[in-house]
């Protein structure tokens, strides 16, 4: 494996949703100096990279995914000097910084779009997609038509997301030059990588009705990220994750990206975004195992994750987030983060955050769920819509981080945060977790330490044992004579037999003497088999 790829196995990325992490100046919104004040917290946890959701200048119609200046920091988050300091201090502490790269669309307030929409003859007009009438019946991801009328030119522009997020025309070479120079601007500052937002959307095919995965996708990715001075960057794309497209985007000879997210195991337990369906952890296991095989055989870098800012908590959908919250959170983390790939931890996972429940819509901010409400309010009962939104809204995972049990949870000194605290924040907060004998945080720390200390968990091969046994995931990690056994039991108590015995290294119930025995629901354990 090429070194720039194999180095990535040492990364442990912590995703920060800057609005909700830590507020430093009492305005109720998390910010850069808040992040700076928590770098030691992250270091203690054992992460060595942070990915920041967009902190660039933005009208915030989609919380920063609508950028009006790619080279400046939004004042709600601080200044460029604050960012420079964050970068310097993070690097001093051995923490890499990964930025969000939002290239499919800009904000409608971006200078390019202001000019583009002013007249057909403006040099920026061609930076976006225009048509005299809607070219098709595409819907915006956030509700309504994907085409919006623009009075000054008498045309419609395309926005696959919000009206305030016009899609950029990547077929225009000038646009590609712009984005290359934006990447270079941040690389010159010293950032270590990019998470590329809806990257597969940058090439479209109107004739074939493709709003993503158009014919030039790979060419454009290579044009930006395949340049020699960028080959050591860590890049991760949000893009389609069929086997074919992962191979095409992340193959080591492709000069495109290092990795793409794989979300298919996060679709279990729901139909669409808002409807729960029964699910079993076995489904998750089978999907993970499938990707594990596929990526290992082809030497592809795989991203290990269960949560991000775009979905309700995995724990609440697939497990027991009440009586067995600790067991479930730690078992899932063990199952996922000891596999072969790059762990991504989303803020709050390390204290076992769970979904909220709110009785009215004023507790929500997410443009997507509010759009869903608007589209359906005349068809469905208020009660049904609220239940769906509580289940599926992206706000579940965007609520302010609860650092302690005080009224403002140590997040801000403002009377109220930008988005109400999660409804269970009195129970689920860092302080309460650390005070408990069953601390999810300490388990995460120990788990990450294990991964860091034993090369087999990073570079080793991975093989499933007893694949036909249900309700568990058991696998071996092996590297140059080092061997480890990972046993994750799911929902029901069951006995294990026929497993190799080894020395216990880690277990969430701290009581297991041997690999063969009765495991409680969501009990997990890791054994050292080296020299056995
Ligand atoms: C990505 C982001 C999401 C955003 C969307 C549009 O999916 O993760 O938060 O709303 O792209 O930029
Ligand atoms: Ca603030």
XYZ file of C-alpha atoms and ligand atoms in Angstrom:
545
model
C 0.000 0.000 0.000
C 1.256 3.481 -0.811
C 2.557 5.256 2.268
C 0.200 8.204 1.999
C -2.669 5.733 2.221
C -1.258 3.497 4.929
C -0.483 6.532 7.126
C -4.201 7.260 7.229
C -4.785 4.129 9.307
C -3.220 5.999 12.217
C -5.866 8.718 12.106
C -8.676 8.921 14.624
C -10.939 11.743 13.506
C -13.326 13.605 15.780
C -16.058 15.478 13.944
C -16.987 18.833 15.432
C -20.225 20.626 14.693
C -18.827 24.036 15.648
C -22.163 25.650 16.544
C -22.813 23.031 19.155
C -19.475 22.163 20.661
C -18.475 24.963 23.038
C -19.373 28.659 23.186
C -16.576 30.942 24.384
C -18.205 34.377 24.254
C -21.681 33.871 25.653
C -23.746 34.378 22.507
C -25.198 30.876 22.656
C -23.318 29.639 19.585
C -20.264 27.430 19.720
C -17.125 28.941 18.201
C -13.449 28.538 17.361
C -12.180 29.682 20.738
C -14.556 27.201 22.318
C -12.952 24.426 20.270
C -9.516 25.716 21.235
C -10.421 25.454 24.914
C -11.337 21.791 24.436
C -8.329 20.539 22.513
C -6.904 18.947 25.648
C -10.212 17.226 26.194
C -9.888 15.724 22.726
C -6.284 14.809 23.220
C -7.172 13.014 26.462
C -9.837 11.098 24.611
C -7.188 9.962 22.158
C -8.105 11.535 18.857
C -5.449 12.936 16.555
C -7.525 14.802 13.990
C -10.581 17.025 14.001
C -12.942 17.678 11.127
C -14.730 20.983 11.424
C -18.106 21.366 9.756
C -18.060 24.636 7.761
C -16.924 27.728 9.662
C -16.664 29.958 6.583
C -18.613 33.130 6.035
C -22.220 32.161 5.480
C -25.798 33.399 5.835
C -26.334 30.067 7.670
C -29.446 28.934 5.822
C -28.043 25.388 6.084
C -25.775 26.068 9.062
C -22.730 26.937 7.038
C -23.174 24.601 4.066
C -24.120 27.772 2.202
C -20.835 29.628 1.890
C -20.600 33.260 0.855
C -16.814 33.590 1.223
C -14.571 30.546 1.092
C -11.555 32.455 2.322
C -12.986 33.968 5.459
C -14.337 32.835 8.816
C -17.921 33.587 9.752
C -17.967 36.166 12.564
C -20.248 33.938 14.665
C -17.309 31.536 14.910
C -14.543 34.114 15.378
C -11.847 35.559 13.175
C -9.131 34.293 10.881
C -6.657 35.037 13.679
C -8.669 32.704 15.947
C -8.566 30.025 13.290
C -4.811 30.441 12.774
C -4.312 30.039 16.503
C -6.513 26.947 16.589
C -4.494 25.431 13.766
C -1.171 26.205 15.443
C -2.199 24.915 18.858
C -3.860 21.823 17.399
C -0.663 21.021 15.530
C 1.421 21.552 18.657
C -0.750 18.981 20.361
C -0.448 16.544 17.479
C -3.981 17.077 16.231
C -4.583 17.430 12.499
C -7.254 19.751 11.172
C -9.624 18.727 8.393
C -11.892 21.311 6.806
C -15.194 20.921 5.046
C -15.000 21.484 1.295
C -18.406 22.508 -0.037
C -18.078 22.659 -3.785
C -21.393 21.622 -5.272
C -23.058 24.885 -4.327
C -22.308 28.308 -2.913
C -24.566 30.570 -0.946
C -26.879 32.757 -3.025
C -25.115 35.591 -1.177
C -21.738 34.652 -2.625
C -20.261 37.379 -4.798
C -20.189 34.965 -7.760
C -23.907 34.379 -7.535
C -24.832 37.998 -6.876
C -23.079 38.871 -10.087
C -24.242 35.790 -11.967
C -27.865 36.530 -11.308
C -27.601 40.199 -12.211
C -27.351 39.720 -15.966
C -26.864 37.082 -18.624
C -23.784 38.865 -19.867
C -22.018 39.011 -16.520
C -18.777 36.994 -16.610
C -19.982 35.043 -13.558
C -23.256 34.006 -15.156
C -21.751 30.743 -16.353
C -20.645 29.819 -12.852
C -24.147 28.404 -12.247
C -26.813 26.400 -14.089
C -29.512 28.449 -15.822
C -32.535 27.572 -17.916
C -35.439 29.498 -19.426
C -37.810 27.077 -17.767
C -37.198 24.211 -15.297
C -35.310 21.576 -17.273
C -36.827 18.711 -15.321
C -38.928 17.887 -12.299
C -36.052 17.581 -9.830
C -36.986 18.290 -6.248
C -34.739 20.043 -3.796
C -33.419 17.791 -1.016
C -35.012 20.238 1.364
C -38.435 20.376 -0.301
C -39.963 22.182 -3.273
C -38.757 22.414 -6.841
C -35.018 22.389 -7.446
C -35.461 25.289 -9.879
C -35.921 28.847 -8.673
C -36.955 31.818 -10.772
C -34.517 34.713 -11.037
C -36.240 37.934 -11.969
C -33.319 40.022 -13.342
C -32.445 37.489 -16.048
C -35.891 35.922 -16.433
C -34.337 32.472 -15.931
C -34.376 29.639 -13.445
C -31.345 28.443 -11.521
C -30.718 24.977 -10.145
C -30.469 24.301 -6.420
C -30.374 20.634 -5.434
C -30.444 21.788 -1.812
C -31.954 25.009 -0.359
C -32.992 27.991 -2.499
C -30.040 29.770 -0.898
C -27.628 27.096 -2.183
C -27.380 27.461 -5.987
C -25.497 24.601 -7.680
C -22.212 25.598 -9.233
C -21.461 24.743 -12.848
C -18.298 22.662 -12.699
C -18.253 22.299 -16.467
C -16.946 25.839 -16.543
C -13.130 25.609 -16.300
C -13.035 28.922 -14.452
C -15.081 27.387 -11.656
C -12.599 24.559 -11.348
C -9.747 27.047 -11.165
C -11.577 28.888 -8.380
C -11.993 25.751 -6.288
C -8.402 24.700 -6.850
C -7.249 28.032 -5.585
C -9.567 27.793 -2.548
C -8.072 24.402 -1.683
C -4.587 25.841 -2.088
C -5.428 28.793 0.141
C -6.237 26.467 3.065
C -3.422 24.056 2.330
C -0.993 26.938 2.417
C -2.290 27.802 5.857
C -1.452 24.281 6.900
C -4.733 22.379 7.057
C -4.297 18.628 6.792
C -7.273 17.506 4.808
C -10.742 17.979 3.459
C -14.086 16.341 3.914
C -15.784 16.880 0.586
C -19.466 17.675 0.839
C -21.846 15.944 -1.633
C -18.911 15.628 -3.981
C -20.605 13.275 -6.407
C -22.983 16.118 -7.300
C -20.307 18.183 -9.034
C -20.890 16.435 -12.328
C -24.430 16.156 -13.663
C -26.040 14.821 -16.768
C -29.288 16.599 -17.562
C -30.055 14.425 -20.542
C -29.821 11.258 -18.537
C -31.525 12.844 -15.541
C -28.467 12.442 -13.304
C -28.055 15.083 -10.650
C -24.921 13.328 -9.463
C -22.318 10.925 -10.796
C -22.206 12.675 -14.128
C -19.655 11.777 -16.792
C -16.914 14.164 -15.601
C -16.965 13.406 -11.902
C -13.661 11.588 -11.675
C -11.900 13.907 -14.049
C -12.918 16.911 -11.909
C -11.948 15.305 -8.612
C -8.556 14.459 -10.066
C -8.135 17.923 -11.448
C -8.490 19.348 -7.937
C -7.012 16.718 -5.631
C -4.691 14.821 -7.957
C -2.127 17.589 -8.015
C 1.311 16.596 -6.735
C 1.455 18.950 -3.778
C -1.806 17.552 -2.410
C -1.046 13.857 -2.423
C -0.371 13.752 1.303
C -3.643 15.380 2.256
C -6.263 13.258 3.912
C -9.425 13.480 1.852
C -12.782 11.891 2.466
C -15.710 12.294 0.142
C -19.387 12.288 0.753
C -20.376 10.459 -2.401
C -22.172 7.452 -3.739
C -20.876 4.287 -2.159
C -21.485 1.492 -4.567
C -18.511 -0.843 -4.821
C -17.875 0.423 -8.307
C -17.800 4.091 -7.384
C -15.651 3.556 -4.276
C -13.124 1.738 -6.421
C -13.210 4.513 -8.968
C -12.749 7.277 -6.392
C -10.377 5.769 -3.838
C -8.194 3.354 -5.763
C -4.571 4.107 -4.890
C -3.645 4.747 -8.489
C -6.583 7.070 -9.124
C -5.159 10.302 -7.701
C -8.619 11.267 -6.503
C -9.526 10.822 -2.829
C -8.101 8.781 0.014
C -11.507 7.574 1.130
C -15.252 8.048 0.937
C -17.845 7.612 3.639
C -19.849 4.458 3.533
C -23.322 4.987 4.943
C -25.242 1.838 4.031
C -25.180 0.385 7.557
C -26.678 3.652 8.795
C -29.807 3.113 6.742
C -30.990 0.220 8.889
C -33.825 0.913 11.298
C -35.501 3.410 9.046
C -37.356 3.799 5.811
C -36.420 7.111 4.290
C -35.581 9.662 6.910
C -38.685 9.807 9.016
C -40.086 6.309 9.382
C -38.705 3.811 11.871
C -38.640 0.138 10.910
C -37.624 -2.800 13.090
C -33.967 -3.676 12.720
C -31.392 -6.060 14.062
C -27.765 -5.428 14.713
C -27.042 -8.501 12.562
C -27.995 -6.423 9.549
C -25.426 -3.838 10.524
C -22.826 -6.531 11.062
C -23.453 -8.119 7.669
C -23.113 -4.784 5.912
C -19.907 -3.901 7.750
C -18.456 -7.321 7.097
C -19.279 -7.001 3.395
C -17.433 -3.689 3.146
C -14.599 -4.993 5.261
C -14.035 -7.850 2.795
C -14.408 -5.654 -0.240
C -12.016 -2.962 0.958
C -9.433 -5.330 2.387
C -9.238 -7.374 -0.781
C -8.748 -4.254 -2.863
C -6.561 -2.349 -0.450
C -9.027 0.517 -0.103
C -9.253 2.805 2.857
C -12.528 2.387 4.692
C -14.205 4.949 6.972
C -15.553 3.619 10.256
C -18.481 5.605 11.577
C -21.918 5.411 13.108
C -22.896 9.055 13.508
C -22.612 12.516 12.038
C -24.470 15.820 11.928
C -26.899 14.557 9.288
C -28.580 11.780 11.212
C -30.271 11.025 14.477
C -28.207 8.962 16.903
C -27.344 5.445 15.754
C -27.720 4.198 19.304
C -31.348 5.287 19.498
C -32.267 3.633 16.238
C -30.472 0.333 16.471
C -30.026 -0.393 20.139
C -31.308 0.216 23.634
C -30.647 3.836 24.545
C -32.343 3.506 27.967
C -31.452 0.659 30.367
C -28.519 -0.550 28.274
C -27.232 2.754 26.963
C -23.717 2.200 28.332
C -23.506 -1.417 27.148
C -24.855 -0.593 23.727
C -22.699 2.490 23.138
C -19.512 0.705 24.152
C -20.295 -2.513 22.294
C -21.054 -0.670 19.064
C -17.894 1.412 19.393
C -15.823 -1.736 19.903
C -17.396 -3.473 16.946
C -16.850 -0.543 14.593
C -13.619 1.089 15.709
C -11.494 -2.045 15.876
C -12.200 -2.834 12.246
C -9.799 -1.930 9.488
C -10.168 1.725 8.482
C -10.270 5.301 9.704
C -12.431 5.862 12.792
C -14.647 8.948 12.733
C -16.222 9.856 16.065
C -18.974 12.430 16.092
C -19.115 14.807 19.059
C -21.298 13.361 21.788
C -20.868 9.727 20.832
C -18.214 9.428 23.523
C -20.820 10.168 26.188
C -23.550 8.054 24.599
C -25.839 10.796 23.332
C -29.346 9.699 22.437
C -32.290 11.192 20.557
C -34.447 13.904 22.071
C -38.146 14.353 22.256
C -39.842 17.724 21.840
C -43.520 18.565 21.810
C -43.416 21.401 19.368
C -41.657 22.511 16.246
C -40.073 25.600 17.779
C -37.390 23.273 19.183
C -36.171 22.543 15.641
C -33.915 24.464 13.291
C -32.899 21.960 10.600
C -33.856 23.318 7.184
C -34.520 19.786 6.009
C -37.061 18.775 8.660
C -38.759 22.162 8.525
C -39.060 21.767 4.750
C -40.524 18.302 5.281
C -43.076 19.780 7.657
C -44.061 22.497 5.185
C -44.517 19.970 2.401
C -46.705 17.683 4.488
C -48.579 19.843 6.943
C -51.756 19.877 4.880
C -51.702 16.126 4.344
C -50.737 14.707 7.737
C -51.696 15.267 11.343
C -49.514 17.508 13.470
C -48.972 14.637 15.869
C -47.701 12.265 13.209
C -45.366 14.861 11.730
C -43.911 15.727 15.112
C -43.298 12.075 15.893
C -41.552 11.645 12.548
C -39.446 14.744 12.998
C -38.435 13.736 16.504
C -37.336 10.406 15.075
C -35.567 11.609 11.975
C -34.511 15.213 12.309
C -30.853 16.035 11.885
C -31.243 18.290 14.917
C -31.051 15.218 17.136
C -27.311 15.145 16.707
C -26.881 18.920 16.426
C -27.955 19.828 19.950
C -25.405 21.638 22.103
C -22.829 19.417 23.768
C -23.723 18.947 27.423
C -20.468 19.291 29.341
C -22.140 19.136 32.735
C -25.464 18.982 34.550
C -25.857 22.701 35.259
C -28.768 24.582 33.650
C -26.713 25.685 30.661
C -24.680 22.497 30.643
C -21.335 24.253 30.567
C -21.929 24.956 26.898
C -22.592 28.690 27.089
C -23.225 31.478 29.561
C -26.105 32.777 27.423
C -29.629 32.369 28.753
C -30.413 30.052 25.871
C -28.283 28.265 23.277
C -28.976 28.602 19.544
C -30.835 25.275 19.615
C -32.452 23.821 22.753
C -30.393 21.258 24.673
C -31.218 17.629 24.077
C -34.184 16.640 26.198
C -32.063 14.146 28.150
C -29.109 16.445 28.839
C -29.645 16.373 32.604
C -29.043 12.653 32.461
C -26.631 12.477 29.507
C -23.728 14.871 29.974
C -19.976 14.552 30.309
C -19.895 15.256 34.041
C -22.520 12.626 34.802
C -20.760 10.139 32.553
C -17.419 10.610 34.261
C -19.034 10.340 37.693
C -20.555 7.004 36.759
C -18.829 3.694 37.207
C -20.026 2.871 33.752
C -18.359 5.721 31.919
C -18.733 5.603 28.161
C -16.068 8.291 27.862
C -13.456 6.256 29.740
C -14.304 3.210 27.683
C -13.804 5.188 24.470
C -10.472 6.430 25.780
C -9.319 2.882 26.565
C -10.590 1.591 23.236
C -8.739 4.273 21.290
C -5.601 3.645 23.330
C -5.759 -0.026 22.399
C -6.057 0.871 18.731
C -3.151 3.257 19.013
C -0.888 0.851 20.887
C -1.407 -2.282 18.786
C -0.521 -1.985 15.174
C -2.656 -5.007 14.313
C -5.805 -2.954 14.905
C -4.645 -0.407 12.396
C -2.675 -2.266 9.790
C -3.671 -5.861 10.372
C -5.909 -8.177 8.420
C -9.437 -8.771 9.615
C -11.260 -12.093 9.541
C -14.699 -12.904 10.833
C -15.001 -15.999 13.031
C -18.130 -18.126 13.281
C -19.899 -16.111 10.593
C -23.086 -18.121 10.867
C -23.547 -17.400 14.572
C -26.300 -14.850 14.995
C -26.553 -11.754 17.117
C -22.853 -11.144 17.451
C -19.799 -10.010 15.543
C -16.591 -11.888 16.270
C -13.402 -11.132 14.424
C -9.655 -11.592 14.455
C -7.141 -8.858 13.747
C -3.699 -10.052 12.822
C -0.410 -8.450 11.898
C 3.075 -9.955 11.817
C 2.526 -12.395 14.636
C 0.255 -10.189 16.732
C -3.280 -11.576 16.999
C -6.351 -10.181 18.680
C -9.856 -11.474 19.096
C -12.825 -9.098 19.255
C -16.122 -10.471 20.548
C -19.231 -8.298 20.387
C -22.436 -9.823 21.586
C -25.666 -8.104 20.616
C -29.161 -8.035 22.015
C -29.637 -11.360 23.781
C -27.608 -13.277 26.324
C -25.805 -16.189 24.688
C -23.017 -18.676 25.182
C -19.904 -18.723 22.996
C -17.912 -21.875 22.342
C -15.069 -22.821 20.065
C -13.277 -19.469 20.230
C -9.546 -19.258 20.827
C -8.705 -18.302 24.395
C -6.455 -15.370 25.114
C -5.598 -12.705 27.614
C -8.372 -10.195 28.274
C -7.375 -6.691 27.191
C -10.622 -4.775 27.303
C -14.227 -5.471 28.139
C -17.189 -3.220 28.772
C -18.470 -5.269 31.717
C -14.974 -5.836 33.082
C -15.705 -9.359 34.205
C -14.989 -11.739 31.387
C -12.320 -14.293 32.116
C -12.300 -16.150 28.818
C -13.607 -15.857 25.305
C -15.831 -18.903 25.715
C -18.650 -18.251 28.135
C -21.979 -16.567 28.548
C -22.146 -13.009 27.316
C -24.734 -10.552 28.603
C -26.667 -8.344 26.162
C -24.215 -5.984 24.441
C -21.260 -7.358 26.320
C -18.021 -7.107 24.387
C -14.430 -8.107 25.006
C -11.054 -7.985 23.315
C -8.404 -10.682 23.854
C -4.746 -10.869 23.044
C -3.969 -14.166 21.297
C -0.353 -13.384 20.506
C 1.914 -16.369 21.254
C -1.033 -18.642 21.957
C -24.156 17.385 3.114
C -24.013 17.935 4.512
C -25.345 18.432 4.971
C -25.770 19.525 4.040
C -25.767 19.079 2.588
C -25.830 20.233 1.649
O -24.949 16.268 3.055
O -23.467 16.968 5.353
O -25.328 18.854 6.298
O -27.053 19.961 4.379
O -24.602 18.375 2.257
O -24.622 20.953 1.668
Ca -20.006 32.066 20.521
